Short mmCIF file of C-alpha atoms and ligand atoms in Angstrom, two decimals:
data_model
loop_
_atom_site.label_atom_id
_atom_site.label_comp_id
_atom_site.label_asym_id
_atom_site.label_seq_id
_atom_site.Cartn_x
_atom_site.Cartn_y
_atom_site.Cartn_z
CA MET A 13 2.88 17.04 20.36
CA ASN A 14 3.50 13.94 18.36
CA GLY A 15 6.62 14.02 16.31
CA TYR A 16 4.88 13.48 13.05
CA THR A 17 2.65 16.55 13.61
CA GLN A 18 5.62 18.80 14.24
CA ARG A 19 6.31 21.64 11.83
CA ILE A 20 9.89 21.68 11.04
CA GLN A 21 11.98 24.59 10.27
CA PRO A 22 14.14 24.61 7.17
CA GLY A 23 17.32 23.01 8.17
CA ARG A 24 20.74 22.01 6.98
CA PRO A 25 20.85 20.75 3.53
CA ALA A 26 20.80 16.94 3.40
CA GLY A 27 23.98 16.89 0.98
CA ASP A 28 24.69 13.53 -0.69
CA VAL A 29 21.91 11.04 0.09
CA VAL A 30 22.36 7.31 -0.23
CA ILE A 31 19.14 5.17 -0.12
CA VAL A 32 19.47 1.52 0.67
CA GLY A 33 16.49 -0.18 -0.78
CA GLY A 34 14.84 0.54 -4.00
CA GLY A 35 11.41 -0.82 -3.23
CA PRO A 36 8.28 1.39 -3.73
CA VAL A 37 9.13 3.58 -0.65
CA GLY A 38 12.93 4.12 -1.47
CA HIS A 39 11.89 4.85 -5.00
CA ARG A 40 9.18 7.23 -3.99
CA LEU A 41 11.68 9.02 -1.86
CA ALA A 42 14.11 9.57 -4.59
CA GLU A 43 11.46 10.77 -6.76
CA ARG A 44 10.18 13.26 -4.22
CA LEU A 45 13.82 14.52 -3.49
CA HIS A 46 14.05 15.31 -7.15
CA HIS A 47 10.62 16.96 -7.06
CA HIS A 48 11.47 19.15 -4.14
CA GLY A 49 14.73 20.36 -5.82
CA HIS A 50 17.19 18.44 -3.72
CA GLN A 51 20.80 19.75 -4.01
CA GLY A 52 23.28 16.97 -3.98
CA THR A 53 23.51 13.39 -5.26
CA VAL A 54 21.00 10.72 -4.77
CA THR A 55 22.16 7.08 -5.04
CA LEU A 56 19.52 4.37 -4.74
CA LEU A 57 21.02 0.92 -4.17
CA ASP A 58 18.93 -2.34 -4.25
CA ALA A 59 19.80 -5.88 -3.92
CA GLU A 60 17.16 -7.25 -6.29
CA PRO A 61 18.05 -7.75 -9.98
CA GLY A 62 16.19 -6.19 -12.84
CA HIS A 63 14.06 -3.00 -12.90
CA ALA A 64 12.59 -1.46 -9.76
CA TYR A 65 9.05 -2.56 -9.68
CA HIS A 66 5.78 -2.06 -7.98
CA ARG A 67 5.52 -4.74 -5.27
CA VAL A 68 1.80 -4.43 -4.54
CA LEU A 69 0.97 -5.58 -8.08
CA LEU A 70 2.70 -9.01 -7.70
CA THR A 71 -0.64 -10.80 -7.25
CA SER A 72 -1.58 -9.49 -10.83
CA VAL A 73 1.51 -11.37 -12.16
CA LEU A 74 0.35 -14.40 -10.25
CA ASP A 75 -3.17 -14.26 -11.81
CA GLY A 76 -1.70 -13.65 -15.26
CA GLY A 77 -3.31 -10.13 -15.54
CA LEU A 78 0.09 -8.45 -15.84
CA ASP A 79 3.61 -9.30 -17.06
CA PRO A 80 6.53 -8.66 -14.80
CA ALA A 81 7.52 -5.73 -17.24
CA ASP A 82 4.21 -4.07 -16.58
CA LEU A 83 5.18 -3.54 -12.86
CA GLU A 84 8.35 -1.59 -13.64
CA LEU A 85 8.80 1.69 -11.98
CA PRO A 86 10.09 4.57 -14.15
CA PRO A 87 13.68 5.66 -13.64
CA VAL A 88 14.01 8.65 -11.32
CA PRO A 89 15.54 11.66 -12.93
CA GLY A 90 18.69 12.81 -11.25
CA ALA A 91 19.16 9.63 -9.16
CA ARG A 92 21.86 7.12 -9.67
CA GLY A 93 19.87 3.77 -9.37
CA ARG A 94 21.92 0.58 -8.88
CA ARG A 95 20.23 -2.93 -8.97
CA ASP A 96 21.61 -6.22 -7.94
CA VAL A 97 23.81 -4.37 -5.39
CA ARG A 98 23.51 -5.67 -1.71
CA VAL A 99 24.72 -3.23 0.90
CA THR A 100 26.59 -5.30 3.49
CA GLY A 101 27.86 -2.69 6.01
CA VAL A 102 27.38 0.81 7.27
CA ASP A 103 30.45 2.68 8.72
CA ARG A 104 28.81 5.46 10.59
CA ARG A 105 32.05 7.21 11.60
CA ARG A 106 33.26 7.56 8.09
CA GLN A 107 29.79 7.98 6.72
CA ARG A 108 30.12 5.15 4.08
CA VAL A 109 28.29 2.04 3.10
CA GLY A 110 29.91 -1.00 1.73
CA THR A 111 28.45 -3.50 -0.76
CA ALA A 112 28.89 -7.17 -1.44
CA ASN A 113 30.55 -6.45 -4.79
CA GLY A 114 33.26 -4.26 -3.12
CA GLU A 115 31.84 -0.69 -3.74
CA SER A 116 32.00 1.94 -1.15
CA HIS A 117 29.46 5.00 -1.17
CA ARG A 118 29.88 8.07 0.96
CA TYR A 119 26.87 9.76 2.38
CA ASP A 120 25.90 12.89 4.18
CA THR A 121 22.45 11.34 4.78
CA LEU A 122 21.85 7.68 4.69
CA VAL A 123 18.20 6.40 4.36
CA LEU A 124 17.48 2.80 5.17
CA ALA A 125 14.46 1.71 3.00
CA THR A 126 15.23 -2.01 3.23
CA GLY A 127 11.67 -3.14 3.67
CA ALA A 128 10.56 -6.39 4.98
CA GLU A 129 10.77 -10.13 4.31
CA PRO A 130 8.20 -12.97 4.66
CA ARG A 131 8.03 -14.63 8.10
CA ILE A 132 8.06 -18.37 7.61
CA PRO A 133 6.26 -20.25 10.41
CA ALA A 134 8.07 -22.85 12.38
CA VAL A 135 6.11 -25.75 11.20
CA PRO A 136 7.93 -29.19 11.29
CA GLY A 137 8.98 -30.47 7.87
CA MET A 138 9.30 -27.08 6.09
CA HIS A 139 13.11 -27.00 6.09
CA THR A 140 15.88 -29.18 4.90
CA ALA A 141 18.56 -30.35 7.48
CA SER A 142 20.71 -27.47 6.31
CA GLY A 143 18.03 -24.99 7.18
CA ARG A 144 16.83 -24.22 3.64
CA LEU A 145 13.11 -24.20 2.65
CA ILE A 146 12.15 -27.44 0.92
CA ASP A 147 11.43 -27.07 -2.74
CA GLY A 148 7.91 -25.90 -3.42
CA ILE A 149 7.51 -23.77 -0.27
CA THR A 150 7.93 -20.00 -0.62
CA GLY A 151 6.96 -16.60 0.92
CA LEU A 152 5.44 -13.88 -1.52
CA ARG A 153 7.50 -10.73 -1.59
CA SER A 154 9.28 -10.55 -4.83
CA LEU A 155 9.01 -11.42 -8.51
CA ALA A 156 11.46 -14.37 -7.87
CA ASP A 157 8.85 -15.77 -5.27
CA CYS A 158 6.20 -15.52 -7.97
CA ALA A 159 8.28 -17.63 -10.26
CA ARG A 160 8.48 -20.29 -7.56
CA VAL A 161 4.79 -20.82 -7.66
CA ARG A 162 4.37 -23.95 -9.78
CA GLY A 163 1.74 -26.71 -10.38
CA GLU A 164 -2.04 -26.88 -10.04
CA ARG A 165 -2.56 -27.36 -6.30
CA VAL A 166 -1.64 -24.50 -4.01
CA VAL A 167 -2.07 -24.11 -0.34
CA VAL A 168 -1.88 -20.61 1.04
CA LEU A 169 -1.09 -20.35 4.64
CA GLY A 170 -2.45 -17.20 6.39
CA ALA A 171 -5.57 -15.29 5.50
CA GLY A 172 -4.44 -11.74 6.25
CA PRO A 173 -4.64 -9.26 3.27
CA LEU A 174 -1.70 -10.79 1.50
CA GLY A 175 -2.97 -14.40 1.89
CA VAL A 176 -6.49 -13.50 0.78
CA GLU A 177 -5.29 -11.60 -2.32
CA THR A 178 -2.80 -14.35 -3.14
CA ALA A 179 -5.39 -17.06 -2.90
CA VAL A 180 -7.76 -15.05 -5.13
CA ALA A 181 -5.12 -14.48 -7.72
CA LEU A 182 -4.13 -18.06 -7.85
CA ARG A 183 -7.63 -19.21 -8.16
CA ARG A 184 -8.19 -16.78 -11.01
CA SER A 185 -5.26 -18.38 -12.78
CA GLY A 186 -7.35 -21.60 -12.75
CA ARG A 187 -5.45 -23.37 -9.70
CA ASP A 188 -6.91 -25.49 -7.08
CA VAL A 189 -6.46 -23.28 -3.98
CA SER A 190 -6.79 -23.91 -0.29
CA LEU A 191 -6.48 -21.18 2.25
CA VAL A 192 -5.61 -22.20 5.77
CA HIS A 193 -5.95 -19.71 8.64
CA PRO A 194 -6.00 -20.30 12.44
CA GLY A 195 -8.40 -17.29 13.08
CA PRO A 196 -12.27 -17.52 13.08
CA HIS A 197 -12.51 -15.86 9.69
CA PRO A 198 -10.20 -14.36 7.09
CA LEU A 199 -8.62 -10.99 8.06
CA ASN A 200 -9.83 -11.28 11.62
CA ARG A 201 -7.43 -8.59 12.83
CA TRP A 202 -9.21 -6.17 10.48
CA LEU A 203 -12.74 -7.27 10.24
CA ASP A 204 -15.63 -8.07 12.67
CA ALA A 205 -17.50 -11.29 12.32
CA THR A 206 -20.08 -9.87 9.90
CA ALA A 207 -17.66 -8.57 7.38
CA GLY A 208 -15.40 -11.54 7.82
CA ASP A 209 -18.24 -13.85 7.08
CA LEU A 210 -19.12 -11.87 3.99
CA LEU A 211 -15.53 -12.17 2.90
CA ALA A 212 -15.35 -15.98 3.64
CA ARG A 213 -18.48 -16.53 1.55
CA HIS A 214 -17.17 -14.56 -1.35
CA LEU A 215 -13.92 -16.64 -1.33
CA VAL A 216 -15.87 -19.88 -1.23
CA SER A 217 -17.99 -18.63 -4.17
CA LEU A 218 -14.85 -18.18 -6.16
CA GLY A 219 -14.05 -21.76 -5.60
CA ILE A 220 -11.37 -21.46 -2.84
CA ARG A 221 -11.36 -23.92 -0.02
CA VAL A 222 -11.33 -21.85 3.19
CA GLU A 223 -10.03 -23.78 6.16
CA THR A 224 -10.42 -21.32 9.11
CA GLY A 225 -9.86 -22.17 12.72
CA ARG A 226 -7.10 -24.69 11.66
CA SER A 227 -3.34 -24.34 11.64
CA ALA A 228 -0.47 -26.23 9.88
CA ALA A 229 0.88 -29.04 12.04
CA ARG A 230 3.28 -30.76 9.84
CA VAL A 231 4.64 -30.71 6.25
CA GLU A 232 5.24 -33.96 4.41
CA ALA A 233 6.20 -34.41 0.86
CA GLY A 234 3.47 -32.73 -1.10
CA GLU A 235 1.06 -32.88 1.86
CA LEU A 236 0.12 -30.49 4.69
CA VAL A 237 -1.15 -32.04 7.85
CA LEU A 238 -3.60 -29.71 9.77
CA ASP A 239 -3.92 -29.66 13.52
CA ASP A 240 -7.36 -31.30 13.33
CA GLY A 241 -5.81 -34.23 11.32
CA GLY A 242 -7.04 -33.02 7.94
CA LEU A 243 -4.70 -33.36 4.92
CA LEU A 244 -4.25 -30.95 2.03
CA THR A 245 -2.14 -31.85 -0.91
CA TRP A 246 0.05 -29.26 -2.54
CA ASP A 247 2.47 -28.56 -5.48
CA THR A 248 3.28 -25.20 -3.94
CA LEU A 249 2.80 -24.13 -0.37
CA VAL A 250 2.79 -20.23 -0.17
CA CYS A 251 3.37 -18.69 3.30
CA CYS A 252 1.60 -15.42 3.84
CA THR A 253 2.22 -15.53 7.47
CA GLY A 254 3.38 -12.00 8.11
CA THR A 255 6.54 -10.22 7.53
CA GLU A 256 9.64 -9.15 9.47
CA PRO A 257 11.16 -5.66 8.94
CA ARG A 258 14.66 -6.14 7.38
CA THR A 259 16.89 -4.54 10.30
CA GLU A 260 20.18 -6.50 10.04
CA LEU A 261 22.16 -3.58 8.70
CA ALA A 262 20.73 -1.24 11.18
CA ARG A 263 21.47 -3.72 13.96
CA ALA A 264 24.96 -4.31 12.82
CA ALA A 265 25.64 -0.51 12.72
CA GLY A 266 24.48 -0.17 16.28
CA LEU A 267 21.31 1.69 15.55
CA ARG A 268 18.40 1.34 17.90
CA VAL A 269 16.07 -1.41 16.77
CA ARG A 270 13.00 -2.94 18.27
CA THR A 271 10.83 -4.71 15.79
CA GLY A 272 11.80 -2.18 13.11
CA VAL A 273 14.46 0.53 13.06
CA LEU A 274 13.25 3.10 15.54
CA VAL A 275 12.59 6.57 14.15
CA ASP A 276 11.40 9.81 15.42
CA GLY A 277 8.68 12.00 13.61
CA GLU A 278 11.19 13.12 11.00
CA MET A 279 12.18 9.47 10.33
CA ARG A 280 15.48 10.03 12.13
CA THR A 281 17.15 6.99 13.70
CA SER A 282 19.31 7.07 16.76
CA ASP A 283 22.17 8.49 14.50
CA PRO A 284 21.03 11.88 13.16
CA HIS A 285 22.72 11.15 9.81
CA VAL A 286 20.70 8.09 9.19
CA ARG A 287 16.97 7.96 8.52
CA ALA A 288 14.57 4.99 7.85
CA VAL A 289 11.40 4.77 6.01
CA GLY A 290 8.81 2.20 4.97
CA ASP A 291 8.41 -1.29 6.17
CA CYS A 292 11.77 -1.39 7.88
CA ALA A 293 10.92 1.69 10.21
CA GLU A 294 9.11 1.66 13.55
CA HIS A 295 7.26 4.61 14.95
CA PRO A 296 4.29 4.27 17.23
CA GLY A 297 2.33 6.77 15.00
CA TRP A 298 2.41 4.81 11.89
CA PHE A 299 0.70 1.55 11.01
CA PRO A 300 3.43 -0.82 9.73
CA GLY A 301 3.45 -2.80 6.54
CA LEU A 302 1.21 -0.58 4.57
CA LEU A 303 2.39 1.23 1.35
CA ALA A 304 0.44 4.42 2.18
CA SER A 305 2.23 4.80 5.41
CA GLY A 306 5.62 4.32 3.56
CA TRP A 307 4.76 6.83 0.94
CA ASP A 308 3.65 9.32 3.54
CA GLN A 309 7.01 8.84 5.25
CA ALA A 310 8.91 9.18 2.04
CA ASP A 311 7.06 12.45 1.25
CA LEU A 312 7.58 13.77 4.79
CA LEU A 313 11.25 12.86 4.69
CA ALA A 314 11.79 14.37 1.22
CA ARG A 315 10.27 17.68 2.48
CA THR A 316 12.32 17.53 5.65
CA LEU A 317 15.66 16.86 3.72
CA THR A 318 14.99 19.63 1.32
CA GLY A 319 14.07 22.17 4.04
CA HIS A 320 10.47 22.36 3.26
CA ARG A 321 7.79 22.36 5.90
CA SER A 322 6.64 18.69 6.65
CA GLY A 323 2.96 19.81 6.20
CA GLY A 324 2.05 18.07 9.42
CA ARG A 325 0.23 15.17 7.74
CA ARG A 326 -1.08 12.58 10.01
CA PRO A 327 -0.51 9.01 8.93
CA ARG A 328 -3.48 7.27 7.31
CA THR A 329 -4.31 3.68 7.45
CA VAL A 330 -6.20 2.47 4.50
CA LEU A 331 -6.62 -1.15 3.40
CA ARG A 332 -8.43 -1.90 0.15
CA LEU A 333 -8.55 -5.54 -0.63
CA ARG A 334 -7.78 -6.42 -4.21
CA VAL A 335 -10.55 -9.00 -4.56
CA PRO A 336 -12.53 -8.52 -7.71
CA GLY A 337 -16.30 -8.23 -7.27
CA LEU A 338 -16.06 -7.61 -3.40
CA HIS A 339 -15.07 -3.99 -2.72
CA LEU A 340 -13.86 -4.39 0.80
CA GLY A 341 -12.00 -1.58 2.51
CA VAL A 342 -10.87 -0.67 6.10
CA LEU A 343 -10.19 2.84 6.92
CA GLY A 344 -8.32 3.76 10.18
CA ARG A 345 -6.69 1.28 12.35
CA PRO A 346 -8.07 -2.13 12.51
CA GLY A 347 -10.54 -2.75 15.39
CA LEU A 348 -10.54 0.95 16.24
CA HIS A 349 -14.14 1.33 15.34
CA ARG A 350 -15.18 -0.98 18.23
CA GLU A 351 -12.97 0.90 20.77
CA ALA A 352 -13.84 4.32 19.33
CA GLY A 353 -17.48 3.66 19.36
CA ALA A 354 -17.41 2.42 22.92
CA ALA A 355 -15.69 5.63 24.10
CA GLU A 356 -17.30 8.55 22.32
CA GLY A 357 -19.05 9.61 19.17
CA ASP A 358 -21.29 7.49 17.04
CA VAL A 359 -21.10 4.14 15.47
CA VAL A 360 -23.16 3.82 12.44
CA THR A 361 -23.82 0.17 11.19
CA PHE A 362 -25.58 -0.80 7.99
CA SER A 363 -25.97 -4.65 7.40
CA ASP A 364 -27.55 -6.14 4.29
CA PRO A 365 -25.76 -9.45 4.24
CA SER A 366 -27.92 -11.32 1.71
CA ARG A 367 -26.87 -8.59 -0.99
CA GLY A 368 -23.29 -8.77 0.25
CA ARG A 369 -23.33 -5.24 1.78
CA TYR A 370 -22.12 -4.13 5.23
CA ALA A 371 -20.70 -1.07 6.80
CA THR A 372 -19.69 -0.02 10.23
CA LEU A 373 -18.43 3.57 10.66
CA ALA A 374 -17.02 5.14 13.87
CA VAL A 375 -17.53 8.84 13.81
CA ASP A 376 -15.86 11.17 16.29
CA PRO A 377 -17.74 14.01 18.12
CA ALA A 378 -16.66 16.45 15.37
CA GLY A 379 -18.45 14.40 12.85
CA ARG A 380 -15.22 13.05 11.19
CA LEU A 381 -14.51 9.43 10.42
CA SER A 382 -12.29 7.57 12.92
CA SER A 383 -12.51 4.23 11.29
CA ALA A 384 -14.72 2.22 9.02
CA VAL A 385 -15.23 -1.16 7.52
CA LEU A 386 -17.16 -1.46 4.34
CA VAL A 387 -18.01 -4.38 2.20
CA GLY A 388 -19.99 -4.26 -1.17
CA LEU A 389 -20.45 -0.40 -1.13
CA PRO A 390 -17.93 0.86 -3.69
CA GLN A 391 -19.29 4.38 -4.05
CA ALA A 392 -19.25 4.92 -0.26
CA LEU A 393 -15.92 3.31 0.04
CA ALA A 394 -14.44 5.77 -2.62
CA THR A 395 -16.13 8.90 -0.96
CA LEU A 396 -15.27 7.97 2.60
CA THR A 397 -11.61 7.21 1.59
CA GLN A 398 -11.34 10.80 0.28
CA LEU A 399 -13.06 12.30 3.39
CA HIS A 400 -10.90 10.28 5.68
CA ASP A 401 -7.77 11.22 3.79
CA ALA A 402 -8.70 14.92 3.84
CA ARG A 403 -9.97 14.69 7.48
CA ARG A 404 -13.28 16.23 6.46
CA PRO A 405 -16.64 15.83 8.35
CA LEU A 406 -19.15 13.41 7.04
CA PRO A 407 -22.48 14.76 5.66
CA ASP A 408 -25.28 14.58 8.00
CA ASP A 409 -27.36 11.97 6.05
CA ARG A 410 -25.02 9.00 6.60
CA LEU A 411 -27.37 6.39 5.20
CA ALA A 412 -27.45 8.43 1.87
CA LEU A 413 -23.70 8.46 2.00
CA LEU A 414 -23.46 4.84 2.42
CA LEU A 415 -25.85 4.02 -0.31
CA GLY A 416 -24.38 6.58 -2.66
CA GLU A 417 -27.94 7.73 -3.26
CA THR A 418 -30.41 10.28 -1.81
CA ALA A 419 -33.81 9.08 -0.68
CA VAL A 420 -35.25 9.93 -4.20
CA GLY A 421 -32.53 8.04 -5.99
CA ARG A 422 -30.10 10.87 -7.00
CA ARG A 423 -26.53 10.50 -6.63
CA THR A 424 -25.05 12.38 -3.59
CA SER A 425 -21.90 14.28 -4.42
CA VAL A 426 -19.93 14.54 -1.18
CA LEU A 427 -16.49 14.53 -2.58
CA PRO A 428 -14.36 17.16 -1.18
CA PRO A 429 -12.22 19.33 -3.59
CA GLN A 430 -9.10 17.22 -4.40
CA ASP A 431 -5.94 18.25 -2.79
CA ALA A 432 -3.37 18.27 -5.52
CA ASP A 433 -1.14 15.75 -3.71
CA THR A 434 -3.85 13.32 -2.85
CA VAL A 435 -2.87 9.91 -4.21
CA LEU A 436 -5.98 8.61 -6.01
CA CYS A 437 -4.49 5.47 -7.40
CA ARG A 438 -2.42 3.89 -4.66
CA CYS A 439 -1.11 1.09 -6.80
CA ASN A 440 0.56 3.34 -9.36
CA ASN A 441 0.95 6.40 -7.11
CA VAL A 442 -1.07 8.72 -9.27
CA THR A 443 -1.96 12.02 -7.69
CA ALA A 444 -4.87 14.36 -8.30
CA LEU A 445 -2.54 16.83 -9.73
CA THR A 446 -1.08 14.33 -12.34
CA LEU A 447 -4.54 13.43 -13.39
CA THR A 448 -5.71 16.98 -13.71
CA GLY A 449 -2.55 17.65 -15.90
CA ALA A 450 -3.21 14.71 -18.07
CA TRP A 451 -6.89 15.74 -18.44
CA GLN A 452 -5.75 19.14 -19.52
CA ASN A 453 -3.41 17.63 -22.03
CA GLY A 454 -6.30 15.76 -23.67
CA SER A 455 -6.81 12.54 -21.78
CA ARG A 456 -10.56 13.06 -21.35
CA SER A 457 -11.82 9.63 -20.24
CA LEU A 458 -11.07 6.98 -17.82
CA ARG A 459 -9.53 4.82 -20.60
CA ALA A 460 -7.36 7.69 -21.84
CA LEU A 461 -6.23 8.57 -18.27
CA ALA A 462 -5.30 4.96 -17.78
CA ASP A 463 -3.24 4.98 -20.77
CA THR A 464 -1.32 8.04 -20.02
CA THR A 465 -0.93 7.87 -16.28
CA ARG A 466 -1.52 4.06 -15.40
CA VAL A 467 -4.32 5.04 -13.10
CA THR A 468 -6.68 2.08 -12.42
CA THR A 469 -4.30 -0.45 -13.99
CA GLY A 470 -3.39 -1.84 -10.63
CA CYS A 471 -6.06 -3.23 -8.40
CA GLY A 472 -8.67 -1.10 -10.16
CA THR A 473 -10.49 -0.21 -6.97
CA CYS A 474 -9.91 3.49 -7.69
CA ALA A 475 -11.97 3.49 -10.96
CA ASP A 476 -15.07 5.11 -9.23
CA GLN A 477 -12.96 7.83 -7.83
CA ILE A 478 -11.39 8.53 -11.08
CA ARG A 479 -14.78 8.65 -12.90
CA GLU A 480 -15.93 11.03 -10.17
CA LEU A 481 -12.91 13.16 -10.73
CA CYS A 482 -13.56 13.07 -14.58
CA ALA A 483 -16.98 14.44 -13.91
CA GLN A 484 -15.69 17.08 -11.60
CA LEU A 485 -13.17 18.22 -14.13
CA ALA A 486 -15.75 18.14 -16.88
CA THR A 487 -18.12 20.26 -14.78
CA ALA A 488 -15.38 22.66 -13.90
CA GLU A 489 -14.66 23.30 -17.46
CA LYS A 490 -18.37 24.33 -18.31
CA PRO A 491 -18.17 27.94 -17.39
CA VAL A 492 -15.25 28.28 -19.90
CA ALA A 493 -17.55 26.89 -22.65
CA ARG A 494 -20.03 29.81 -22.04
CA HIS A 495 -17.23 32.23 -22.99
CA GLU A 496 -16.25 30.35 -26.22
CA PRO A 497 -16.88 32.12 -29.45
CA PRO A 498 -20.20 31.52 -31.20
CA VAL A 499 -20.36 28.22 -33.23
CA ASP A 500 -20.15 29.82 -36.62
CA ALA A 501 -17.04 31.76 -35.60
CA ARG A 502 -15.39 28.55 -34.46
CA ALA A 503 -16.46 26.92 -37.76
CA SER A 504 -14.98 29.68 -39.75
CA GLY A 505 -11.67 29.38 -38.03
CA ARG A 506 -11.01 25.91 -39.54
C1 FAD B 603 1.90 -9.16 -3.11
C2 FAD B 603 1.93 -7.92 -2.18
C3 FAD B 603 0.79 -7.05 -2.23
C4 FAD B 603 0.70 -6.02 -1.41
N1 FAD B 603 -0.35 -5.20 -1.52
C5 FAD B 603 -0.46 -4.02 -0.73
C6 FAD B 603 -1.55 -3.21 -0.75
O1 FAD B 603 -2.46 -3.46 -1.46
N2 FAD B 603 -1.59 -2.11 0.07
C7 FAD B 603 -0.48 -1.85 0.87
O2 FAD B 603 -0.58 -0.79 1.59
N3 FAD B 603 0.59 -2.71 0.93
C8 FAD B 603 0.60 -3.81 0.22
N4 FAD B 603 1.68 -4.57 0.29
C9 FAD B 603 2.80 -4.29 1.15
C10 FAD B 603 3.70 -3.30 0.38
O3 FAD B 603 4.22 -3.90 -0.77
C11 FAD B 603 4.83 -2.79 1.37
O4 FAD B 603 4.17 -2.02 2.34
C12 FAD B 603 5.86 -1.93 0.51
O5 FAD B 603 6.49 -2.83 -0.36
C13 FAD B 603 6.95 -1.37 1.39
O6 FAD B 603 7.92 -0.81 0.71
P1 FAD B 603 9.35 -0.70 1.15
O7 FAD B 603 10.05 0.09 -0.08
O8 FAD B 603 9.52 -0.11 2.45
O9 FAD B 603 10.02 -2.13 1.26
P2 FAD B 603 10.16 -3.28 0.13
O10 FAD B 603 9.14 -3.26 -0.79
O11 FAD B 603 10.25 -4.59 0.97
O12 FAD B 603 11.52 -2.84 -0.55
C14 FAD B 603 12.69 -3.03 0.14
C15 FAD B 603 13.86 -3.13 -0.89
O13 FAD B 603 14.99 -3.02 -0.12
C16 FAD B 603 15.96 -3.99 -0.67
N5 FAD B 603 16.99 -4.30 0.28
C17 FAD B 603 16.80 -4.79 1.54
N6 FAD B 603 18.03 -4.90 1.95
C18 FAD B 603 18.93 -4.54 1.29
C19 FAD B 603 20.44 -4.27 1.32
N7 FAD B 603 21.08 -4.65 2.38
N8 FAD B 603 20.98 -3.77 0.33
C20 FAD B 603 20.27 -3.38 -0.88
N9 FAD B 603 19.11 -3.50 -0.96
C21 FAD B 603 18.31 -4.03 0.00
C22 FAD B 603 15.09 -5.16 -1.16
O14 FAD B 603 15.76 -5.90 -2.10
C23 FAD B 603 13.88 -4.53 -1.58
O15 FAD B 603 13.87 -4.30 -2.95
C24 FAD B 603 1.71 -5.67 -0.48
C25 FAD B 603 2.88 -6.50 -0.48
C26 FAD B 603 2.94 -7.66 -1.32
C27 FAD B 603 4.24 -8.51 -1.18
#
């Protein structure tokens, strides 16, 4: 049995918990510990200044859609949150962490949620003689990185999900943007050639210069020389060329580290008093670098540390690209549909490239989705995401599912009942339960729910799902209306 499917027994209380890293995953863990009634203190230490914030929304700061203040995460009740405090060492024998400003914090359970940092490629000319990045070159991981983006001409290196979203955001802010990528098309680790071509065409239609099949050969003052001799001028060069888990604390403390900090199915490192979650952790069952994986890990760990059953949730891999007007999503591990389809089950493909629509689904022999790539099919993407999350079988009529229509043009309704803990808005971590509560408290429209819960205010790709939920909730209330007093009786009550 895989570690992450194990049912755990209520165990020893976690005692005082120190979390190093107040990114979205550390923050979520603190919130979930509070939610599950953790007994003992929770201290959340983070090296970044200012408020804790939602990192996936940084591109909305780049395109001017949101102010940095809009990204702030709410304080966690019951947790001691400390910002601008860098943890510099772990004394595992005394169970203490030390910080750069001389503090020392004792723990019963230490959780490393130190995340990841941009990987800067070894391109000649990028660094000064002292090893510092030259001015105008940055990764993109923090609000400070966003502030480094200046000028009109921006070159983005790397067309993975972050590079593509960054290029689009910068273009939306009116800049002149070039996207340089060595692969045959953007997101080539995630998409086949058909989907990749649709994406590239969409980027070009937005006015982005897409330079695929090319790499950076050399950086000169304000210029990037490509390996085919091409020249791109830049005011800012943004490296979206991957990330490295931040493992320096774990390594120095003698914990087992490969690419990330190695953990078992309960996020335990090689020291039973130290756990790791999020982008810094490594486990073969989790796809690294995705927020959904980190949140699932935080949920699982909070349940484990508070003696609840883990729920046996299998990790989900979901990529929804934040590119307005495109509706591109990948469910399941990238490339899995090709392997899965070849092995067993069905592969269903729908291709309508001139209208910007494409889908390929790998369906297992039990009728459940193994993986999918969808472009330009927002209704199907919303429905399939929920079916995938809930591990429910697909309806028999897969074409109707993909088109969101029956043969006679009616909307299909294949949404499964919502699990209370299902996160419908991944950007703001809003669950079905929160939305249902807000609905019952009077937020009866998409707009009202957005105001009260922040749902849809991130990438906005969940809007269709939320509309569907509103319809479900309104329908669910109809039987109640039948038992309401007659109209004149209500009128007389006023
Ligand atoms: C612009 C952008 C868009 C993204 N969009 C998506 C998306 O749409 N979907 C998705 O799934 N993922 C997305 N990601 C990835 C996602 O943000 C990460 O998976 C997520 O942030 C991981 O959270 P984390 O808390 O593990 O790590 P991080 O967010 O990296 O946070 C780690 C924190 O630990 C702190 N820290 C590190 N070392 C120390 C120390 N020694 N002492 C104190 N503090 C320390 C850091 O300051 C940091 O605040 C995006 C990332 C970026 C940058």
